[in-house]
XYZ file of C-alpha atoms in Angstrom:
487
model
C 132.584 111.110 120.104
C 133.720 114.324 118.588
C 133.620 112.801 114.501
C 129.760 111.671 116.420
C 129.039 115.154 117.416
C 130.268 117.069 113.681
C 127.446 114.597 111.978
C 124.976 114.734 114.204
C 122.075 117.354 112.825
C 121.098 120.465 114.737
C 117.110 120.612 115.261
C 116.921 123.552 112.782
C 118.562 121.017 109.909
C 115.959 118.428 111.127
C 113.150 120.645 110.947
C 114.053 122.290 107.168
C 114.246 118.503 106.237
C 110.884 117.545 107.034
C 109.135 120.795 106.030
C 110.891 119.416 102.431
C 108.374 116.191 102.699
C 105.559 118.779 102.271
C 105.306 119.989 98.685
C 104.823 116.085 97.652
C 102.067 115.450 99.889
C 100.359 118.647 99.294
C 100.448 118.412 95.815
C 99.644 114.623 95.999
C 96.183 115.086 98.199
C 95.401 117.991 96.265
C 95.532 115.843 92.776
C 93.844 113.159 94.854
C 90.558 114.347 96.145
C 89.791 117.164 93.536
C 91.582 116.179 89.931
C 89.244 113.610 88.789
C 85.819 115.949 89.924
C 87.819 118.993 88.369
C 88.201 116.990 85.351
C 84.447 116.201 84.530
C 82.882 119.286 85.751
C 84.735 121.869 85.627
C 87.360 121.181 82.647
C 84.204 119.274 81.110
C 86.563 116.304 79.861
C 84.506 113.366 78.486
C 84.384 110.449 81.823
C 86.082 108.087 79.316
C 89.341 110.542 78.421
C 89.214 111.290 81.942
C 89.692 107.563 82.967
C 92.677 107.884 80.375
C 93.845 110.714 82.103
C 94.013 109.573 85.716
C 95.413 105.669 85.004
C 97.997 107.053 82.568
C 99.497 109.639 85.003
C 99.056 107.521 88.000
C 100.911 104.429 85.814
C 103.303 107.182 84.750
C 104.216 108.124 88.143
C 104.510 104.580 89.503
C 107.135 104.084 86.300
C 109.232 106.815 87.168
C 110.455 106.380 90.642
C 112.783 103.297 89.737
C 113.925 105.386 86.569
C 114.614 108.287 88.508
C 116.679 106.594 91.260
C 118.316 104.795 88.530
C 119.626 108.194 86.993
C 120.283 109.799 90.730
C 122.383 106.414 91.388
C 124.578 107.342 88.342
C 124.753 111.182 89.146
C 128.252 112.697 89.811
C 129.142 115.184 92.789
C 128.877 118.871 92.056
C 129.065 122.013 94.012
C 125.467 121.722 94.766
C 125.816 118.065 95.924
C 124.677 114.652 94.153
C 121.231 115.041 94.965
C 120.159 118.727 95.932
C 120.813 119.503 92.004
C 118.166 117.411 91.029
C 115.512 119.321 93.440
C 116.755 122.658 92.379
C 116.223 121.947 88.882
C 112.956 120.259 88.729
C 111.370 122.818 91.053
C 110.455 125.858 88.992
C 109.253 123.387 86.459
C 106.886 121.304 88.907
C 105.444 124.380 89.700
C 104.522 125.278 86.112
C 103.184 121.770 85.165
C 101.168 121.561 88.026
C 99.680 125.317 87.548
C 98.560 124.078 84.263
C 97.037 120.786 85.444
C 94.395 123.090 87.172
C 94.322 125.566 83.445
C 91.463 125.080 81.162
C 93.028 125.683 77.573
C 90.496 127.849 74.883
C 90.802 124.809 72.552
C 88.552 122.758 70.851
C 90.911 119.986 70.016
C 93.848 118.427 72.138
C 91.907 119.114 75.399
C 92.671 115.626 76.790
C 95.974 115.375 75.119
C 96.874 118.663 77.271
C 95.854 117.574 80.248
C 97.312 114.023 79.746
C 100.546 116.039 79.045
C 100.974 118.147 82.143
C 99.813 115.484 84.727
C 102.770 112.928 83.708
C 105.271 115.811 83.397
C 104.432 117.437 86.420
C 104.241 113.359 87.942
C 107.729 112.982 86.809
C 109.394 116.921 88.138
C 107.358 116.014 91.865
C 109.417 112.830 91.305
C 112.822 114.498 90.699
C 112.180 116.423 93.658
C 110.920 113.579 96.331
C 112.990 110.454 95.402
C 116.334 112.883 95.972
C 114.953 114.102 99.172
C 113.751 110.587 100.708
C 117.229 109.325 99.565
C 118.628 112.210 101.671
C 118.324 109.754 104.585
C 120.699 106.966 103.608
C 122.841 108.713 101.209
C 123.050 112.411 102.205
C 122.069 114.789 105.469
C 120.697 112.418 107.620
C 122.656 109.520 106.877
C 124.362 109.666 110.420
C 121.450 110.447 112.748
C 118.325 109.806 111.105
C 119.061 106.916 108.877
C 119.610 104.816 112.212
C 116.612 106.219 113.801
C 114.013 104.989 111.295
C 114.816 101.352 112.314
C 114.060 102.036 115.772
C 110.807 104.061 115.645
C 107.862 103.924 114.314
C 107.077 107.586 112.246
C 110.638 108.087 109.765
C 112.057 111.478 110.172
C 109.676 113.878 108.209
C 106.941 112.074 107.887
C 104.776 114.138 110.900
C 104.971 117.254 108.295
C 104.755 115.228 105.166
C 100.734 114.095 107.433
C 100.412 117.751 107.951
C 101.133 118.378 104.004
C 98.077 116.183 103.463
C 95.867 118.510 105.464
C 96.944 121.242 104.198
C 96.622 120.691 100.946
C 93.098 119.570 101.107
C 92.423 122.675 103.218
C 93.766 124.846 100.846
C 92.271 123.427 97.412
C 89.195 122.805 99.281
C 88.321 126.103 101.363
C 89.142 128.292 98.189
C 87.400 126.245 95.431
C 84.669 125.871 98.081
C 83.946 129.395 98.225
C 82.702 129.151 94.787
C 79.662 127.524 93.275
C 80.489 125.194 90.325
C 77.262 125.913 88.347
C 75.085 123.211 87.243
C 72.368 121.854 84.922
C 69.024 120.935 86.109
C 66.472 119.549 83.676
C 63.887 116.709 83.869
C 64.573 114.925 80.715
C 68.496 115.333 81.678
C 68.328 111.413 82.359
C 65.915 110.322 79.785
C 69.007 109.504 77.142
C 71.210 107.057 77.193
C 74.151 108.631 75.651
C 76.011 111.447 78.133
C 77.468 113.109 74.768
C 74.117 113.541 72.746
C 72.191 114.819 76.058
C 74.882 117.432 76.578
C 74.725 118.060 73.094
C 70.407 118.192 73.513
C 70.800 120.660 76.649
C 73.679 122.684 75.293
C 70.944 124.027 72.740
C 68.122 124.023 74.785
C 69.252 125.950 77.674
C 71.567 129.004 78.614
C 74.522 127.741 81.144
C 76.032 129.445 83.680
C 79.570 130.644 83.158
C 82.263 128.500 84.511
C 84.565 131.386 84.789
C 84.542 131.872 88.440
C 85.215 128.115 89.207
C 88.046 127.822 86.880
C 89.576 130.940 88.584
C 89.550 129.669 92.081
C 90.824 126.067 90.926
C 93.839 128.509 89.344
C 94.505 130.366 92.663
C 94.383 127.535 94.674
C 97.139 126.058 92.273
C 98.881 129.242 92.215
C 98.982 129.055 96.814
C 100.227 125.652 96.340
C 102.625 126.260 93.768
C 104.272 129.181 95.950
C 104.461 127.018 99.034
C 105.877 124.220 97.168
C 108.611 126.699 96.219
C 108.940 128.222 99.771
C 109.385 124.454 101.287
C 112.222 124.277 98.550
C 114.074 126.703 99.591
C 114.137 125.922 103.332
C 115.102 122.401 102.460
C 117.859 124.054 100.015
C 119.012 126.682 102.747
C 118.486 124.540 105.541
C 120.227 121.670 104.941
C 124.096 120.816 103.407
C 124.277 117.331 101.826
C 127.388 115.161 103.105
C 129.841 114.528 100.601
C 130.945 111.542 102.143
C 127.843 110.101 103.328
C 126.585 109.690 100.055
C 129.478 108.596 98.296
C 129.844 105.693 101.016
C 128.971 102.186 98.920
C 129.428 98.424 99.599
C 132.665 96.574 98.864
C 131.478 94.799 95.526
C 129.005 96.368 93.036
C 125.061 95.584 93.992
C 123.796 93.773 90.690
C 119.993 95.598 90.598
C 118.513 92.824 89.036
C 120.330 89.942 90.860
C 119.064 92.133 93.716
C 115.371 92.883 92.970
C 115.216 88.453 91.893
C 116.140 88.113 95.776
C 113.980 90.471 97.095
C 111.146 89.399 95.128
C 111.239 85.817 96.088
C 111.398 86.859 100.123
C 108.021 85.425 101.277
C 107.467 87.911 103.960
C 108.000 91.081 101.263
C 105.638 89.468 99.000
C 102.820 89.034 101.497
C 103.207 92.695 103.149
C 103.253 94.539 100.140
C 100.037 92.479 98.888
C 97.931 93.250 101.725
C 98.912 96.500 101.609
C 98.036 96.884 97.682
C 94.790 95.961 98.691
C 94.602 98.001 101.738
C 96.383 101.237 99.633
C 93.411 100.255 96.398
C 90.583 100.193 99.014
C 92.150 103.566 100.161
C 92.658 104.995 96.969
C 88.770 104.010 95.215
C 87.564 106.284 98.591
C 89.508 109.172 97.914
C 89.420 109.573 94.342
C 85.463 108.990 94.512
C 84.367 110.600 97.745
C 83.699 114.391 96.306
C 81.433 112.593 93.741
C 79.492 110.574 96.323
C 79.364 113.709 98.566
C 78.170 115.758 96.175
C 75.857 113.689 94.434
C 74.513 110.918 96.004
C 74.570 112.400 99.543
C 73.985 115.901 98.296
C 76.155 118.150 100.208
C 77.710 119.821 96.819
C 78.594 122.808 99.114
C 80.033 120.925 101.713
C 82.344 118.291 100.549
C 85.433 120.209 100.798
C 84.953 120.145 104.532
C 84.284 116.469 104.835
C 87.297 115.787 102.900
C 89.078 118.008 105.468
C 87.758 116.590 108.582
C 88.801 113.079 106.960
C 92.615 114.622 106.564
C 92.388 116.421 109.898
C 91.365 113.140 111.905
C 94.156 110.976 109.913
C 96.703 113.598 111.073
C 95.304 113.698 114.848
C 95.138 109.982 115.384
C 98.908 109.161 114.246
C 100.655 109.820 117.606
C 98.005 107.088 118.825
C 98.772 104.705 116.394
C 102.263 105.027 117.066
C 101.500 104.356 120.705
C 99.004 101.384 120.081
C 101.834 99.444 117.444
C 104.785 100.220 120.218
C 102.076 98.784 122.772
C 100.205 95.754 120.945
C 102.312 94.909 118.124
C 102.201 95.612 114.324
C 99.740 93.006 113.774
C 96.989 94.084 115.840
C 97.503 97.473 114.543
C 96.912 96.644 111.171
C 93.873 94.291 112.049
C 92.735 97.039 114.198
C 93.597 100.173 112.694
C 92.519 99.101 108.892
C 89.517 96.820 109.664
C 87.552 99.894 112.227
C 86.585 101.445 108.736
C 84.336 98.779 107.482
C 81.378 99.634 109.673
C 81.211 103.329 108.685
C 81.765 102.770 105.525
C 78.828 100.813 105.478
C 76.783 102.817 107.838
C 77.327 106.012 105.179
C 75.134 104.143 102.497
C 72.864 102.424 104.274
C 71.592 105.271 106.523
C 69.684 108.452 104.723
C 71.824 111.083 104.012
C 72.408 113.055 107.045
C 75.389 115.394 107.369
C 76.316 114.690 111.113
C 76.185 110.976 110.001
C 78.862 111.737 107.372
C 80.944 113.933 109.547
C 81.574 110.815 111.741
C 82.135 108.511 109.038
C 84.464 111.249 107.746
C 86.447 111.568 111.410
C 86.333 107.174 112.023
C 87.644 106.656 107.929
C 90.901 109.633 108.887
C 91.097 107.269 112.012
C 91.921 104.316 109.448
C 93.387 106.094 107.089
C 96.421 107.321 109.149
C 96.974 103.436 110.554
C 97.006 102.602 106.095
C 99.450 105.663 106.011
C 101.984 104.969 109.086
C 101.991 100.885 109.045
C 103.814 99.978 105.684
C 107.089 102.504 106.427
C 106.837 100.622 109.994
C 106.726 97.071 108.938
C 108.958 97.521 105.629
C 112.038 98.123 107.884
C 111.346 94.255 109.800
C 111.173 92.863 106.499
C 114.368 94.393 105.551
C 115.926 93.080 108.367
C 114.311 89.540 108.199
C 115.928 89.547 104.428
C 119.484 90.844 106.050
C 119.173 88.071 108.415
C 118.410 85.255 105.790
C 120.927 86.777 103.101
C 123.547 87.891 105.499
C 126.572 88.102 102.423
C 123.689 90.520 100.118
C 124.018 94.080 100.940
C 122.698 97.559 99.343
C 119.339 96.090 98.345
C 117.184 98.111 101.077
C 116.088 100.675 98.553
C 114.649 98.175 96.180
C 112.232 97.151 99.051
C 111.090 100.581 99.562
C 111.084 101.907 95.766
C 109.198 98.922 94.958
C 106.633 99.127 97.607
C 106.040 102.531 96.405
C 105.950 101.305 92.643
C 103.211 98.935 93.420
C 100.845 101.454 95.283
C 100.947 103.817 92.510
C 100.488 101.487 89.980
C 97.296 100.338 91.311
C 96.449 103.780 92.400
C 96.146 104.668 88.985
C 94.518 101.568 87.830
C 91.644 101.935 90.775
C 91.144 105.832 89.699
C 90.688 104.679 85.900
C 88.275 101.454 86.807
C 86.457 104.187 88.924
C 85.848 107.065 86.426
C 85.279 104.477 83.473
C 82.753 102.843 85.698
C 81.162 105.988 85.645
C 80.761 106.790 82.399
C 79.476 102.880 81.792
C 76.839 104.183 84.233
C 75.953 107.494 82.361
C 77.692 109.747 84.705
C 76.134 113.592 83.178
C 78.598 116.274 83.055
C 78.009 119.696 84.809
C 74.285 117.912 86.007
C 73.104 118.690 89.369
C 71.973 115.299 89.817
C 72.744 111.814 88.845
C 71.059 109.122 87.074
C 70.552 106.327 89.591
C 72.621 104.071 88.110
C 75.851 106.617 88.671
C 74.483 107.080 91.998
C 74.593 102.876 92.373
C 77.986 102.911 90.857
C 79.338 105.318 93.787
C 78.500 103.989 96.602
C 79.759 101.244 94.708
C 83.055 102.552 94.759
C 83.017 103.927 98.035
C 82.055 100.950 100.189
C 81.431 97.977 98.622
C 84.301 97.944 96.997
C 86.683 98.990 99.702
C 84.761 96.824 102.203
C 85.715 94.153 99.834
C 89.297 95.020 99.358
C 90.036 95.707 103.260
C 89.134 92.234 104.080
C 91.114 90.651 101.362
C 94.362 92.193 102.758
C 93.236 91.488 105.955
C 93.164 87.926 105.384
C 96.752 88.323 103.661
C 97.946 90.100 106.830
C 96.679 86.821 108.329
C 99.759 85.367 106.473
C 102.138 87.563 106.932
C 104.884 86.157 109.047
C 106.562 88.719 111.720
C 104.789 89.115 114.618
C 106.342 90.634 117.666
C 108.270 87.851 118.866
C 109.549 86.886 115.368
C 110.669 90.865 115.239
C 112.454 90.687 118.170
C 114.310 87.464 117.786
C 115.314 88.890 114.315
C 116.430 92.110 116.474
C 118.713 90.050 118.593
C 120.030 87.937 115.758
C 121.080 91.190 113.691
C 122.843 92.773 116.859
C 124.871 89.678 116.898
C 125.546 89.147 113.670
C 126.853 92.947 113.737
């Protein structure tokens, strides 16, 4: 009881761990909701580069988490600790990368390539920083308390401020770059040509344009909050909490073979089916947020008020998780997920079908948060029961839980950044007119398109694979029994 007592964690270590699940989720809904809308009208990148763009540092990202934890599985202990180094280190140069992200250079040439740059590198630091910190819980601080506790409930340790990191960092990028009007063109033979590069060309000599200065700037302060908070959660997780020397160096009796590993995992039926309805599910997800500051401020018209849509959305999600929590614990995983994903369809029908009306969107905007935070809280609860189901059915294989988790997370991003692509170069097919006020119809088609057709689509696809999906409550808690025995 007393060795129990030494490694249990004090509520202020518990507390400076999750505020360190913030700077990835702030920096990840920031990138999210504004990047791809900062890219065409504000940086003025061509739609086509800035397909390139977002698939290429989405596909980037997805790449490096299994690289990354490759390299942190062959780090050695130092003063610091085997993992705190590698947040240290990649902090200050996060920070930079992702300042420039939101920098237009003076530069006629290499625009794209500069952009391109900075998102992967600054996708790779925000890496080195989170795949350290989430292995905290098995390997390092929270090894003796937490790990245990994220098998029995329902939100993992950190996860509550890594919701709240979502909120604020749509508040934050929103609120400031809100207070700002991007300036636009307005001219009636805007959508008389075909090609988006000779009309801009056409209206660049025809017509005096407003200065972009002003925008720019508040995309750069709003980089510059987010970049000092990132740093601030840094250093509580630094100061706060003192990696284990011997929690993390703990290992299982024979070497885990990775690949002999990820062949077993991979050919585990339930796995397969949860992470495919979820890829759907996270893609559905995904084609909403990237598109929705378009749709709001073109086809619905609300150009000054989409930042606080996209906040209500965030602000709703983050609300609605304790009851989530509560409906899973009380009605099983299942239901949840048929629930909790499927409530979104109507109102994401209703918001193009109906005439644009701002209350109307506000409560499409609070009901999609409502589904959004059942897409965010379900996969980390289910992955754990098909961990166990593969413990249970490969009782002699240990050490493979991370490949279930780094893969799920490999998967989402991949198709996160094939969805954001698909979605720009869809609207460039469309002739999608840079710094216009308005839209040709056919880019107004091609978002509502993308932000409920397409989801609709998707959502009932993985539910359908959820139908599948073997673990229900019963089969979870026979599996619960069976692993208590076999322990």
């Amino acid at each position: 009881r007393l060795q129990e007592s030494r490694e249990r964690l004090s509520v202020c270590s518990k507390l400076c761990y999750a505020v360190g699940g913030a700077p990835y989720q702030i920096t990840g809904c920031a990138l999210g909701f504004f990047l791809q809308i900062y890219l065409l009208d504000v940086a003025q990148v061509d739609a086509f580069y800035a397909s390139i763009i977002l698939f290429a540092g989405r596909v980037w990202d997805a790449i490096t988490d299994p690289m990354v934890g490759f390299f942190i599985s062959k780090t050695s202990w130092t003063r610091f600790g085997r993992l705190m180094p590698w947040i240290i280190f990649s902090t200050p140069f996060a920070v930079i990368s992702y300042f420039l992200i939101w920098f237009v250079p003076d530069i006629s040439t290499g625009q794209v390539m500069w952009y391109l740059v900075f998102y992967c590198a600054f996708q790779t630091l925000v890496t080195c920083f989170h795949v350290p910190y989430s292995a905290l819980t098995i390997w390092g601080c929270c090894a003796a308390d937490e790990g245990r506790a994220q098998s029995r409930r329902p939100l993992p340790p950190g996860m509550t401020v890594e919701v709240l990191g979502t909120v604020l960092g749509t508040a934050i990028q929103g609120q400031i770059v809100g207070k700002v009007d991007t300036p636009c063109i307005e001219s009636p033979f805007f959508f008389g040509l075909t090609n988006s590069s000779v009309a801009m060309e056409e209206l660049n000599m025809t017509h005096d344009t407003e200065s972009l200065t002003d925008t720019r700037n508040a995309y750069m302060i709003a980089a510059g909050v987010i970049g000092g908070l990132y740093v601030l959660c840094a250093l509580i997780l630094l100061l706060g909490v003192r990696e284990k020397r011997e929690s993390s160096e703990l290992q299982s009796d024979e070497p885990v073979s990775f690949f002999q590993g990820l062949k077993l995992v991979m050919n585990h039926g339930p796995y397969i089916k949860l992470i495919a309805g979820f890829l759907f599910t996270s893609l559905a997800f995904m084609l909403l947020e990237g598109n929705f500051a378009l749709f709001c401020t073109y086809t619905l018209g609300f150009r000054n008020e989409f930042q606080n849509i996209l906040l209500a959305i965030m602000l709703s999600a983050t609300l609605t998780i304790p009851f989530w929590q509560w409906f899973l614990t009380r009605f099983g995983k299942k239901t949840a997920v048929y629930v909790g994903i499927s409530s979104a369809i109507p109102f994401l029908i209703a918001v193009v079908v109906l005439d644009s009306n701002l209350y109307v969107t506000y409560v499409v905007a609070v009901a999609a948060g409502i589904s959004v935070a059942a897409a965010f809280l379900l996969p980390w609860s289910m992955l754990p029961d098909v961990v166990d189901d593969f413990k249970l059915q490969h009782p002699s294989s240990h050490g493979h839980e991370a490949i279930f988790f780094s893969f799920y997370v490999f998967f989402t991003k991949f198709t996160a950044g094939v969805s954001l692509g698909i979605s720009t170069l869809s609207l460039d097919f469309a002739g999608y007119q840079t710094r216009g006020c308005s839209q040709p119809g056919q880019v107004n088609l091609t978002l509502k398109m993308l932000v409920s057709a397409v989801p609709v689509g998707l959502i009932l696809l993985s539910l359908l694979l959820f139908k599948l999906y073997p673990i229900d409550e019963e089969k979870r808690r026979k599996n619960k029994k069976a692993l208590q025995d076999l322990r």
